[in-house]
PDB file of C-alpha atoms in Angstrom:
ATOM      1  CA  UNK A 259     104.679 178.544  81.440  1.00  0.00           C
ATOM      2  CA  UNK A 260     103.533 175.282  82.755  1.00  0.00           C
ATOM      3  CA  UNK A 261     100.878 175.018  85.294  1.00  0.00           C
ATOM      4  CA  UNK A 262     101.529 172.962  88.353  1.00  0.00           C
ATOM      5  CA  UNK A 263      99.000 170.258  88.975  1.00  0.00           C
ATOM      6  CA  UNK A 264      97.962 169.543  92.467  1.00  0.00           C
ATOM      7  CA  UNK A 265      98.621 166.049  93.695  1.00  0.00           C
ATOM      8  CA  UNK A 266      95.685 164.600  95.533  1.00  0.00           C
ATOM      9  CA  UNK A 267      97.166 162.365  98.207  1.00  0.00           C
ATOM     10  CA  UNK A 268      93.807 161.042  99.286  1.00  0.00           C
ATOM     11  CA  UNK A 269      92.923 159.993  95.725  1.00  0.00           C
ATOM     12  CA  UNK A 270      96.316 158.314  95.248  1.00  0.00           C
ATOM     13  CA  UNK A 271      96.040 156.538  98.569  1.00  0.00           C
ATOM     14  CA  UNK A 272      92.546 155.240  97.763  1.00  0.00           C
ATOM     15  CA  UNK A 273      93.780 153.951  94.355  1.00  0.00           C
ATOM     16  CA  UNK A 274      96.704 152.261  96.101  1.00  0.00           C
ATOM     17  CA  UNK A 275      94.327 150.591  98.589  1.00  0.00           C
ATOM     18  CA  UNK A 276      92.094 149.483  95.705  1.00  0.00           C
ATOM     19  CA  UNK A 277      95.036 147.859  93.919  1.00  0.00           C
ATOM     20  CA  UNK A 278      96.224 146.126  97.109  1.00  0.00           C
ATOM     21  CA  UNK A 279      92.683 144.885  97.772  1.00  0.00           C
ATOM     22  CA  UNK A 280      92.363 143.531  94.203  1.00  0.00           C
ATOM     23  CA  UNK A 281      95.702 141.708  94.442  1.00  0.00           C
ATOM     24  CA  UNK A 282      94.848 140.212  97.839  1.00  0.00           C
ATOM     25  CA  UNK A 283      91.435 139.156  96.556  1.00  0.00           C
ATOM     26  CA  UNK A 284      93.020 137.492  93.504  1.00  0.00           C
ATOM     27  CA  UNK A 285      95.518 135.653  95.722  1.00  0.00           C
ATOM     28  CA  UNK A 286      92.741 134.504  98.056  1.00  0.00           C
ATOM     29  CA  UNK A 287      90.657 133.233  95.154  1.00  0.00           C
ATOM     30  CA  UNK A 288      93.666 131.404  93.729  1.00  0.00           C
ATOM     31  CA  UNK A 289      94.327 129.762  97.114  1.00  0.00           C
ATOM     32  CA  UNK A 290      90.658 128.776  97.401  1.00  0.00           C
ATOM     33  CA  UNK A 291      90.750 127.253  93.896  1.00  0.00           C
ATOM     34  CA  UNK A 292      93.949 125.333  94.704  1.00  0.00           C
ATOM     35  CA  UNK A 293      92.418 123.993  97.947  1.00  0.00           C
ATOM     36  CA  UNK A 294      89.304 122.968  96.060  1.00  0.00           C
ATOM     37  CA  UNK A 295      91.392 121.144  93.426  1.00  0.00           C
ATOM     38  CA  UNK A 296      93.469 119.350  96.100  1.00  0.00           C
ATOM     39  CA  UNK A 297      90.336 118.227  97.921  1.00  0.00           C
ATOM     40  CA  UNK A 298      88.789 117.008  94.663  1.00  0.00           C
ATOM     41  CA  UNK A 299      91.993 115.124  93.817  1.00  0.00           C
ATOM     42  CA  UNK A 300      91.988 113.588  97.308  1.00  0.00           C
ATOM     43  CA  UNK A 301      88.386 112.414  96.875  1.00  0.00           C
ATOM     44  CA  UNK A 302      89.171 111.015  93.422  1.00  0.00           C
ATOM     45  CA  UNK A 303      92.209 109.137  94.709  1.00  0.00           C
ATOM     46  CA  UNK A 304      90.231 107.785  97.670  1.00  0.00           C
ATOM     47  CA  UNK A 305      87.669 106.435  95.200  1.00  0.00           C
ATOM     48  CA  UNK A 306      90.433 104.792  93.157  1.00  0.00           C
ATOM     49  CA  UNK A 307      91.958 103.238  96.273  1.00  0.00           C
ATOM     50  CA  UNK A 308      88.557 101.925  97.364  1.00  0.00           C
ATOM     51  CA  UNK A 309      87.981 100.393  93.907  1.00  0.00           C
ATOM     52  CA  UNK A 310      91.444  98.840  93.991  1.00  0.00           C
ATOM     53  CA  UNK A 311      90.744  97.259  97.386  1.00  0.00           C
ATOM     54  CA  UNK A 312      87.417  95.885  96.151  1.00  0.00           C
ATOM     55  CA  UNK A 313      89.127  94.364  93.089  1.00  0.00           C
ATOM     56  CA  UNK A 314      91.904  92.911  95.248  1.00  0.00           C
ATOM     57  CA  UNK A 315      89.328  91.316  97.551  1.00  0.00           C
ATOM     58  CA  UNK A 316      87.581  89.689  94.598  1.00  0.00           C
ATOM     59  CA  UNK A 317      90.892  88.373  93.221  1.00  0.00           C
ATOM     60  CA  UNK A 318      91.862  86.901  96.590  1.00  0.00           C
ATOM     61  CA  UNK A 319      88.405  85.387  97.166  1.00  0.00           C
ATOM     62  CA  UNK A 320      88.573  83.725  93.753  1.00  0.00           C
ATOM     63  CA  UNK A 321      92.079  82.421  94.478  1.00  0.00           C
ATOM     64  CA  UNK A 322      90.938  80.998  97.813  1.00  0.00           C
ATOM     65  CA  UNK A 323      88.026  79.220  96.143  1.00  0.00           C
ATOM     66  CA  UNK A 324      90.281  77.692  93.466  1.00  0.00           C
ATOM     67  CA  UNK A 325      92.893  76.698  96.020  1.00  0.00           C
ATOM     68  CA  UNK A 326      90.268  75.067  98.228  1.00  0.00           C
ATOM     69  CA  UNK A 327      89.219  72.840  95.335  1.00  0.00           C
ATOM     70  CA  UNK A 328      92.851  71.804  94.865  1.00  0.00           C
ATOM     71  CA  UNK A 329      93.280  71.161  98.576  1.00  0.00           C
ATOM     72  CA  UNK A 330      90.186  68.958  98.577  1.00  0.00           C
ATOM     73  CA  UNK A 331      91.592  67.039  95.603  1.00  0.00           C
ATOM     74  CA  UNK A 332      94.930  66.557  97.348  1.00  0.00           C
ATOM     75  CA  UNK A 333      93.190  65.323 100.491  1.00  0.00           C
ATOM     76  CA  UNK A 334      91.427  62.694  98.408  1.00  0.00           C
ATOM     77  CA  UNK A 335      94.736  61.715  96.789  1.00  0.00           C
ATOM     78  CA  UNK A 336      96.405  61.363 100.179  1.00  0.00           C
ATOM     79  CA  UNK A 337      93.516  59.314 101.619  1.00  0.00           C
ATOM     80  CA  UNK A 338      93.981  56.767  98.864  1.00  0.00           C
ATOM     81  CA  UNK A 339      97.668  56.404  99.848  1.00  0.00           C
ATOM     82  CA  UNK A 340      98.580  56.599  96.205  1.00  0.00           C
ATOM     83  CA  UNK A 341     102.219  56.632  95.207  1.00  0.00           C
ATOM     84  CA  UNK A 342     101.574  57.847  91.667  1.00  0.00           C
ATOM     85  CA  UNK A 343     102.120  61.575  91.975  1.00  0.00           C
ATOM     86  CA  UNK A 344     102.025  61.975  88.196  1.00  0.00           C
ATOM     87  CA  UNK A 345      98.274  61.357  88.283  1.00  0.00           C
ATOM     88  CA  UNK A 346      97.658  64.512  90.281  1.00  0.00           C
ATOM     89  CA  UNK A 347      97.578  67.853  88.539  1.00  0.00           C
ATOM     90  CA  UNK A 348      98.042  70.568  91.125  1.00  0.00           C
ATOM     91  CA  UNK A 349      97.563  74.226  90.448  1.00  0.00           C
ATOM     92  CA  UNK A 350      97.862  76.876  93.065  1.00  0.00           C
ATOM     93  CA  UNK A 351      95.917  80.084  92.671  1.00  0.00           C
ATOM     94  CA  UNK A 352      97.205  82.973  94.719  1.00  0.00           C
ATOM     95  CA  UNK A 353      95.743  85.980  93.032  1.00  0.00           C
ATOM     96  CA  UNK A 354      97.744  89.063  92.228  1.00  0.00           C
ATOM     97  CA  UNK A 355      96.912  92.160  94.206  1.00  0.00           C
ATOM     98  CA  UNK A 356      97.636  95.722  93.167  1.00  0.00           C
ATOM     99  CA  UNK A 357      98.766  98.753  95.127  1.00  0.00           C
ATOM    100  CA  UNK A 358      99.025 101.197  92.208  1.00  0.00           C
ATOM    101  CA  UNK A 359      96.261 103.534  93.405  1.00  0.00           C
ATOM    102  CA  UNK A 360      97.666 103.638  96.943  1.00  0.00           C
ATOM    103  CA  UNK A 361     101.182 104.338  95.673  1.00  0.00           C
ATOM    104  CA  UNK A 362      99.854 107.039  93.371  1.00  0.00           C
ATOM    105  CA  UNK A 363      97.924 108.637  96.247  1.00  0.00           C
ATOM    106  CA  UNK A 364     101.119 108.693  98.311  1.00  0.00           C
ATOM    107  CA  UNK A 365     103.265 110.088  95.509  1.00  0.00           C
ATOM    108  CA  UNK A 366     100.813 112.863  94.637  1.00  0.00           C
ATOM    109  CA  UNK A 367     100.274 113.601  98.337  1.00  0.00           C
ATOM    110  CA  UNK A 368      96.547 113.108  97.883  1.00  0.00           C
ATOM    111  CA  UNK A 369      96.465 111.217 101.179  1.00  0.00           C
ATOM    112  CA  UNK A 370      96.992 114.586 102.854  1.00  0.00           C
ATOM    113  CA  UNK A 371      93.463 115.499 101.769  1.00  0.00           C
ATOM    114  CA  UNK A 372      91.927 112.284 103.132  1.00  0.00           C
ATOM    115  CA  UNK A 373      90.642 111.894 106.704  1.00  0.00           C
ATOM    116  CA  UNK A 374      93.442 110.725 108.988  1.00  0.00           C
ATOM    117  CA  UNK A 375      91.543 107.704 110.344  1.00  0.00           C
ATOM    118  CA  UNK A 376      90.788 106.599 106.768  1.00  0.00           C
ATOM    119  CA  UNK A 377      94.454 106.890 105.813  1.00  0.00           C
ATOM    120  CA  UNK A 378      95.440 104.822 108.863  1.00  0.00           C
ATOM    121  CA  UNK A 379      92.939 102.083 107.964  1.00  0.00           C
ATOM    122  CA  UNK A 380      94.054 102.068 104.339  1.00  0.00           C
ATOM    123  CA  UNK A 381      97.692 101.825 105.411  1.00  0.00           C
ATOM    124  CA  UNK A 382      96.780  98.772 107.499  1.00  0.00           C
ATOM    125  CA  UNK A 383      94.979  97.171 104.551  1.00  0.00           C
ATOM    126  CA  UNK A 384      97.946  97.685 102.249  1.00  0.00           C
ATOM    127  CA  UNK A 385     100.384  96.470 104.900  1.00  0.00           C
ATOM    128  CA  UNK A 386      98.340  93.272 105.240  1.00  0.00           C
ATOM    129  CA  UNK A 387      98.236  92.997 101.478  1.00  0.00           C
ATOM    130  CA  UNK A 388     102.027  93.309 101.363  1.00  0.00           C
ATOM    131  CA  UNK A 389     102.316  90.545 103.976  1.00  0.00           C
ATOM    132  CA  UNK A 390      99.997  88.391 101.847  1.00  0.00           C
ATOM    133  CA  UNK A 391     102.152  88.967  98.749  1.00  0.00           C
ATOM    134  CA  UNK A 392     105.324  88.078 100.669  1.00  0.00           C
ATOM    135  CA  UNK A 393     103.681  84.929 102.041  1.00  0.00           C
ATOM    136  CA  UNK A 394     102.496  83.901  98.566  1.00  0.00           C
ATOM    137  CA  UNK A 395     106.038  84.243  97.211  1.00  0.00           C
ATOM    138  CA  UNK A 396     107.342  82.157 100.137  1.00  0.00           C
ATOM    139  CA  UNK A 397     104.610  79.542  99.630  1.00  0.00           C
ATOM    140  CA  UNK A 398     105.312  79.208  95.917  1.00  0.00           C
ATOM    141  CA  UNK A 399     109.029  78.808  96.551  1.00  0.00           C
ATOM    142  CA  UNK A 400     108.389  76.094  99.153  1.00  0.00           C
ATOM    143  CA  UNK A 401     105.718  74.435  97.012  1.00  0.00           C
ATOM    144  CA  UNK A 402     108.109  74.348  94.074  1.00  0.00           C
ATOM    145  CA  UNK A 403     110.803  72.775  96.254  1.00  0.00           C
ATOM    146  CA  UNK A 404     108.327  70.199  97.580  1.00  0.00           C
ATOM    147  CA  UNK A 405     107.046  69.147  94.194  1.00  0.00           C
ATOM    148  CA  UNK A 406     110.601  68.907  92.869  1.00  0.00           C
ATOM    149  CA  UNK A 407     111.548  66.668  95.802  1.00  0.00           C
ATOM    150  CA  UNK A 408     108.445  64.501  95.298  1.00  0.00           C
ATOM    151  CA  UNK A 409     109.184  63.978  91.648  1.00  0.00           C
ATOM    152  CA  UNK A 410     112.802  62.946  92.287  1.00  0.00           C
TER     153      UNK A 410
END
């Protein structure tokens, strides 16, 4: 004959609660780790964006300095009322800006981990940078047309 074993409902219930607690704790820790990783990624991307803006500023400042030298040379050429355009060598420096870090931050949704006011300011900077790039393309097209007309 087999003996019947008594089922202890209180022991089973406490084991069930222990398992539920362990699962909930594991899920909470996983969520905390994911939040921590997202925040770290957001900080890293913010650093990359800041470095990109600093590099873009240096490129533009250098282009402005080079262009100013050319403008001064052209002013001197025009003051002399010279008709020999071939004697003037004109180079235009515009500088090439980058938006790779900003685009990457948008695509990876890292901007969601950045302070909202910072994101708004960065968006303004990159919008201005986009305007600058469009203006440079327009300027080069018009400059090319002008020099072609002057040489003809």
